[in-house]
JSON list of C-alpha atoms in Angstrom, two decimals:
[
{"chain": "A", "resi": 1, "resn": "UNK", "atom": "CA", "xyz": [64.39, 120.52, 122.30]},
{"chain": "A", "resi": 2, "resn": "UNK", "atom": "CA", "xyz": [62.05, 118.76, 124.49]},
{"chain": "A", "resi": 3, "resn": "UNK", "atom": "CA", "xyz": [61.92, 115.35, 123.30]},
{"chain": "A", "resi": 4, "resn": "UNK", "atom": "CA", "xyz": [63.23, 112.63, 125.89]},
{"chain": "A", "resi": 5, "resn": "UNK", "atom": "CA", "xyz": [66.77, 110.74, 125.28]},
{"chain": "A", "resi": 6, "resn": "UNK", "atom": "CA", "xyz": [67.55, 107.74, 126.59]},
{"chain": "A", "resi": 7, "resn": "UNK", "atom": "CA", "xyz": [71.27, 107.72, 126.03]},
{"chain": "A", "resi": 8, "resn": "UNK", "atom": "CA", "xyz": [72.24, 103.92, 126.60]},
{"chain": "A", "resi": 9, "resn": "UNK", "atom": "CA", "xyz": [70.31, 103.57, 129.99]},
{"chain": "A", "resi": 10, "resn": "UNK", "atom": "CA", "xyz": [70.44, 99.87, 129.97]},
{"chain": "A", "resi": 11, "resn": "UNK", "atom": "CA", "xyz": [74.29, 99.75, 129.26]},
{"chain": "A", "resi": 12, "resn": "UNK", "atom": "CA", "xyz": [76.18, 102.69, 129.85]},
{"chain": "A", "resi": 13, "resn": "UNK", "atom": "CA", "xyz": [79.25, 101.50, 130.61]},
{"chain": "A", "resi": 14, "resn": "UNK", "atom": "CA", "xyz": [79.77, 98.98, 127.80]},
{"chain": "A", "resi": 15, "resn": "UNK", "atom": "CA", "xyz": [79.06, 101.61, 125.20]},
{"chain": "A", "resi": 16, "resn": "UNK", "atom": "CA", "xyz": [82.28, 103.50, 126.27]},
{"chain": "A", "resi": 17, "resn": "UNK", "atom": "CA", "xyz": [84.13, 101.05, 124.02]},
{"chain": "A", "resi": 18, "resn": "UNK", "atom": "CA", "xyz": [83.87, 100.00, 120.19]},
{"chain": "A", "resi": 19, "resn": "UNK", "atom": "CA", "xyz": [80.62, 98.20, 119.21]},
{"chain": "A", "resi": 20, "resn": "UNK", "atom": "CA", "xyz": [77.52, 98.73, 117.20]},
{"chain": "A", "resi": 21, "resn": "UNK", "atom": "CA", "xyz": [74.46, 100.98, 118.07]},
{"chain": "A", "resi": 22, "resn": "UNK", "atom": "CA", "xyz": [70.74, 101.65, 117.05]},
{"chain": "A", "resi": 23, "resn": "UNK", "atom": "CA", "xyz": [69.12, 105.22, 117.50]},
{"chain": "A", "resi": 24, "resn": "UNK", "atom": "CA", "xyz": [65.45, 104.81, 117.66]},
{"chain": "A", "resi": 25, "resn": "UNK", "atom": "CA", "xyz": [62.12, 107.10, 118.11]},
{"chain": "A", "resi": 26, "resn": "UNK", "atom": "CA", "xyz": [59.84, 106.07, 120.66]},
{"chain": "A", "resi": 27, "resn": "UNK", "atom": "CA", "xyz": [56.17, 107.48, 120.54]},
{"chain": "A", "resi": 28, "resn": "UNK", "atom": "CA", "xyz": [53.95, 107.96, 123.85]},
{"chain": "A", "resi": 29, "resn": "UNK", "atom": "CA", "xyz": [52.27, 105.05, 122.84]},
{"chain": "A", "resi": 30, "resn": "UNK", "atom": "CA", "xyz": [55.24, 102.75, 123.01]},
{"chain": "A", "resi": 31, "resn": "UNK", "atom": "CA", "xyz": [55.53, 102.35, 119.09]},
{"chain": "A", "resi": 32, "resn": "UNK", "atom": "CA", "xyz": [59.06, 102.15, 118.11]},
{"chain": "A", "resi": 33, "resn": "UNK", "atom": "CA", "xyz": [60.87, 103.02, 114.65]},
{"chain": "A", "resi": 34, "resn": "UNK", "atom": "CA", "xyz": [64.59, 102.70, 114.20]},
{"chain": "A", "resi": 35, "resn": "UNK", "atom": "CA", "xyz": [66.24, 105.58, 112.78]},
{"chain": "A", "resi": 36, "resn": "UNK", "atom": "CA", "xyz": [69.81, 104.60, 112.21]},
{"chain": "A", "resi": 37, "resn": "UNK", "atom": "CA", "xyz": [72.12, 101.36, 112.78]},
{"chain": "A", "resi": 38, "resn": "UNK", "atom": "CA", "xyz": [75.81, 102.46, 113.13]},
{"chain": "A", "resi": 39, "resn": "UNK", "atom": "CA", "xyz": [79.43, 101.22, 114.20]},
{"chain": "A", "resi": 40, "resn": "UNK", "atom": "CA", "xyz": [82.38, 103.38, 115.98]},
{"chain": "A", "resi": 41, "resn": "UNK", "atom": "CA", "xyz": [85.49, 102.60, 117.84]},
{"chain": "A", "resi": 42, "resn": "UNK", "atom": "CA", "xyz": [84.05, 104.84, 120.50]},
{"chain": "A", "resi": 43, "resn": "UNK", "atom": "CA", "xyz": [80.16, 104.62, 120.63]},
{"chain": "A", "resi": 44, "resn": "UNK", "atom": "CA", "xyz": [79.44, 107.07, 123.36]},
{"chain": "A", "resi": 45, "resn": "UNK", "atom": "CA", "xyz": [81.70, 109.90, 121.40]},
{"chain": "A", "resi": 46, "resn": "UNK", "atom": "CA", "xyz": [79.95, 108.91, 118.12]},
{"chain": "A", "resi": 47, "resn": "UNK", "atom": "CA", "xyz": [76.49, 109.20, 119.63]},
{"chain": "A", "resi": 48, "resn": "UNK", "atom": "CA", "xyz": [76.87, 112.23, 121.58]},
{"chain": "A", "resi": 49, "resn": "UNK", "atom": "CA", "xyz": [78.07, 113.75, 118.01]},
{"chain": "A", "resi": 50, "resn": "UNK", "atom": "CA", "xyz": [74.70, 112.58, 116.70]},
{"chain": "A", "resi": 51, "resn": "UNK", "atom": "CA", "xyz": [73.08, 114.50, 119.61]},
{"chain": "A", "resi": 52, "resn": "UNK", "atom": "CA", "xyz": [75.33, 117.56, 118.73]},
{"chain": "A", "resi": 53, "resn": "UNK", "atom": "CA", "xyz": [74.32, 117.48, 115.48]},
{"chain": "A", "resi": 54, "resn": "UNK", "atom": "CA", "xyz": [70.53, 116.98, 116.22]},
{"chain": "A", "resi": 55, "resn": "UNK", "atom": "CA", "xyz": [70.90, 119.90, 118.31]},
{"chain": "A", "resi": 56, "resn": "UNK", "atom": "CA", "xyz": [72.22, 122.19, 115.88]},
{"chain": "A", "resi": 57, "resn": "UNK", "atom": "CA", "xyz": [69.51, 120.69, 113.32]},
{"chain": "A", "resi": 58, "resn": "UNK", "atom": "CA", "xyz": [66.90, 118.77, 113.85]},
{"chain": "A", "resi": 59, "resn": "UNK", "atom": "CA", "xyz": [66.26, 117.59, 110.27]},
{"chain": "A", "resi": 60, "resn": "UNK", "atom": "CA", "xyz": [69.52, 115.73, 110.91]},
{"chain": "A", "resi": 61, "resn": "UNK", "atom": "CA", "xyz": [67.53, 112.56, 112.15]},
{"chain": "A", "resi": 62, "resn": "UNK", "atom": "CA", "xyz": [64.56, 113.27, 110.54]},
{"chain": "A", "resi": 63, "resn": "UNK", "atom": "CA", "xyz": [62.87, 115.97, 113.06]},
{"chain": "A", "resi": 64, "resn": "UNK", "atom": "CA", "xyz": [61.57, 119.19, 112.41]},
{"chain": "A", "resi": 65, "resn": "UNK", "atom": "CA", "xyz": [61.39, 122.30, 114.83]},
{"chain": "A", "resi": 66, "resn": "UNK", "atom": "CA", "xyz": [57.98, 121.12, 115.74]},
{"chain": "A", "resi": 67, "resn": "UNK", "atom": "CA", "xyz": [58.45, 117.40, 116.15]},
{"chain": "A", "resi": 68, "resn": "UNK", "atom": "CA", "xyz": [61.65, 118.15, 118.26]},
{"chain": "A", "resi": 69, "resn": "UNK", "atom": "CA", "xyz": [59.62, 119.85, 120.83]},
{"chain": "A", "resi": 70, "resn": "UNK", "atom": "CA", "xyz": [57.69, 117.25, 121.80]},
{"chain": "A", "resi": 71, "resn": "UNK", "atom": "CA", "xyz": [58.01, 115.72, 125.21]},
{"chain": "A", "resi": 72, "resn": "UNK", "atom": "CA", "xyz": [56.13, 112.58, 124.78]},
{"chain": "A", "resi": 73, "resn": "UNK", "atom": "CA", "xyz": [58.58, 111.42, 121.94]},
{"chain": "A", "resi": 74, "resn": "UNK", "atom": "CA", "xyz": [61.63, 109.63, 123.29]},
{"chain": "A", "resi": 75, "resn": "UNK", "atom": "CA", "xyz": [65.20, 109.34, 121.22]},
{"chain": "A", "resi": 76, "resn": "UNK", "atom": "CA", "xyz": [66.82, 106.10, 122.27]},
{"chain": "A", "resi": 77, "resn": "UNK", "atom": "CA", "xyz": [70.20, 104.89, 122.01]},
{"chain": "A", "resi": 78, "resn": "UNK", "atom": "CA", "xyz": [71.28, 101.20, 122.66]},
{"chain": "A", "resi": 79, "resn": "UNK", "atom": "CA", "xyz": [73.92, 99.55, 122.18]},
{"chain": "A", "resi": 80, "resn": "UNK", "atom": "CA", "xyz": [73.43, 96.40, 120.07]},
{"chain": "A", "resi": 81, "resn": "UNK", "atom": "CA", "xyz": [76.95, 94.35, 120.50]},
{"chain": "A", "resi": 82, "resn": "UNK", "atom": "CA", "xyz": [80.57, 95.18, 121.31]},
{"chain": "A", "resi": 83, "resn": "UNK", "atom": "CA", "xyz": [82.73, 94.25, 118.82]},
{"chain": "A", "resi": 84, "resn": "UNK", "atom": "CA", "xyz": [86.46, 95.57, 118.74]},
{"chain": "A", "resi": 85, "resn": "UNK", "atom": "CA", "xyz": [87.83, 94.47, 115.65]},
{"chain": "A", "resi": 86, "resn": "UNK", "atom": "CA", "xyz": [86.62, 97.11, 112.90]},
{"chain": "A", "resi": 87, "resn": "UNK", "atom": "CA", "xyz": [86.52, 94.67, 110.22]},
{"chain": "A", "resi": 88, "resn": "UNK", "atom": "CA", "xyz": [83.86, 92.44, 111.91]},
{"chain": "A", "resi": 89, "resn": "UNK", "atom": "CA", "xyz": [82.07, 95.44, 113.18]},
{"chain": "A", "resi": 90, "resn": "UNK", "atom": "CA", "xyz": [81.86, 96.74, 109.41]},
{"chain": "A", "resi": 91, "resn": "UNK", "atom": "CA", "xyz": [80.77, 93.39, 108.43]},
{"chain": "A", "resi": 92, "resn": "UNK", "atom": "CA", "xyz": [78.06, 92.77, 111.43]},
{"chain": "A", "resi": 93, "resn": "UNK", "atom": "CA", "xyz": [76.66, 96.39, 111.19]},
{"chain": "A", "resi": 94, "resn": "UNK", "atom": "CA", "xyz": [75.87, 96.02, 107.32]},
{"chain": "A", "resi": 95, "resn": "UNK", "atom": "CA", "xyz": [73.98, 92.51, 108.29]},
{"chain": "A", "resi": 96, "resn": "UNK", "atom": "CA", "xyz": [72.10, 94.17, 111.08]},
{"chain": "A", "resi": 97, "resn": "UNK", "atom": "CA", "xyz": [71.07, 97.10, 108.95]},
{"chain": "A", "resi": 98, "resn": "UNK", "atom": "CA", "xyz": [69.71, 94.11, 106.16]},
{"chain": "A", "resi": 99, "resn": "UNK", "atom": "CA", "xyz": [68.19, 91.95, 108.68]},
{"chain": "A", "resi": 100, "resn": "UNK", "atom": "CA", "xyz": [66.36, 95.12, 109.97]},
{"chain": "A", "resi": 101, "resn": "UNK", "atom": "CA", "xyz": [65.25, 96.35, 106.65]},
{"chain": "A", "resi": 102, "resn": "UNK", "atom": "CA", "xyz": [63.49, 92.63, 106.14]},
{"chain": "A", "resi": 103, "resn": "UNK", "atom": "CA", "xyz": [60.95, 93.68, 108.41]},
{"chain": "A", "resi": 104, "resn": "UNK", "atom": "CA", "xyz": [60.94, 97.41, 108.86]},
{"chain": "A", "resi": 105, "resn": "UNK", "atom": "CA", "xyz": [62.34, 100.56, 107.08]},
{"chain": "A", "resi": 106, "resn": "UNK", "atom": "CA", "xyz": [65.11, 102.63, 108.89]},
{"chain": "A", "resi": 107, "resn": "UNK", "atom": "CA", "xyz": [63.93, 106.08, 109.03]},
{"chain": "A", "resi": 108, "resn": "UNK", "atom": "CA", "xyz": [67.50, 107.76, 108.59]},
{"chain": "A", "resi": 109, "resn": "UNK", "atom": "CA", "xyz": [69.16, 105.04, 106.23]},
{"chain": "A", "resi": 110, "resn": "UNK", "atom": "CA", "xyz": [68.51, 104.34, 102.82]},
{"chain": "A", "resi": 111, "resn": "UNK", "atom": "CA", "xyz": [69.77, 100.96, 102.98]},
{"chain": "A", "resi": 112, "resn": "UNK", "atom": "CA", "xyz": [72.93, 101.10, 101.18]},
{"chain": "A", "resi": 113, "resn": "UNK", "atom": "CA", "xyz": [75.48, 100.26, 104.10]},
{"chain": "A", "resi": 114, "resn": "UNK", "atom": "CA", "xyz": [75.22, 102.86, 106.38]},
{"chain": "A", "resi": 115, "resn": "UNK", "atom": "CA", "xyz": [74.22, 106.07, 104.20]},
{"chain": "A", "resi": 116, "resn": "UNK", "atom": "CA", "xyz": [71.89, 108.56, 105.17]},
{"chain": "A", "resi": 117, "resn": "UNK", "atom": "CA", "xyz": [68.69, 109.46, 103.42]},
{"chain": "A", "resi": 118, "resn": "UNK", "atom": "CA", "xyz": [68.20, 112.90, 101.78]},
{"chain": "A", "resi": 119, "resn": "UNK", "atom": "CA", "xyz": [66.69, 115.44, 104.39]},
{"chain": "A", "resi": 120, "resn": "UNK", "atom": "CA", "xyz": [63.20, 115.62, 103.03]},
{"chain": "A", "resi": 121, "resn": "UNK", "atom": "CA", "xyz": [62.96, 111.85, 102.81]},
{"chain": "A", "resi": 122, "resn": "UNK", "atom": "CA", "xyz": [64.50, 111.50, 106.37]},
{"chain": "A", "resi": 123, "resn": "UNK", "atom": "CA", "xyz": [61.36, 114.37, 107.63]},
{"chain": "A", "resi": 124, "resn": "UNK", "atom": "CA", "xyz": [58.63, 112.65, 105.44]},
{"chain": "A", "resi": 125, "resn": "UNK", "atom": "CA", "xyz": [59.27, 109.13, 106.86]},
{"chain": "A", "resi": 126, "resn": "UNK", "atom": "CA", "xyz": [59.49, 110.25, 110.43]},
{"chain": "A", "resi": 127, "resn": "UNK", "atom": "CA", "xyz": [56.62, 112.67, 110.50]},
{"chain": "A", "resi": 128, "resn": "UNK", "atom": "CA", "xyz": [54.83, 109.38, 108.79]},
{"chain": "A", "resi": 129, "resn": "UNK", "atom": "CA", "xyz": [55.68, 107.16, 111.65]},
{"chain": "A", "resi": 130, "resn": "UNK", "atom": "CA", "xyz": [55.01, 110.14, 114.31]},
{"chain": "A", "resi": 131, "resn": "UNK", "atom": "CA", "xyz": [51.42, 110.67, 112.71]},
{"chain": "A", "resi": 132, "resn": "UNK", "atom": "CA", "xyz": [50.39, 107.12, 112.57]},
{"chain": "A", "resi": 133, "resn": "UNK", "atom": "CA", "xyz": [48.29, 105.52, 115.26]},
{"chain": "A", "resi": 134, "resn": "UNK", "atom": "CA", "xyz": [48.28, 102.03, 115.92]}
]
């Protein structure tokens, strides 16, 4: 796994608690595509779990064995907001997912709450983004 990982570089300390996070992929030319928006009571722990799953199986976030080896690609984790109350956090997560879907697709989510797309659909969407040049 040679992709770069930007793990809450702007707000690491704030990500220790509960909140809503976004995982994005950034190409060398600066183009960014959101992969996933999620919520957790322990954002850092949850996102470390995403990384663990990605290391075991690149398909988890739509990467292939080849694309996960590109050092010019960055996987970025960022905290969108801190919300301690679970019900409020879930509501805000759904709103952020829906708001994002108005302007762009989420590569790994199907738009029904925080549900993931199937593996083939994730791979196809991410490969299409990585191939496309602006």
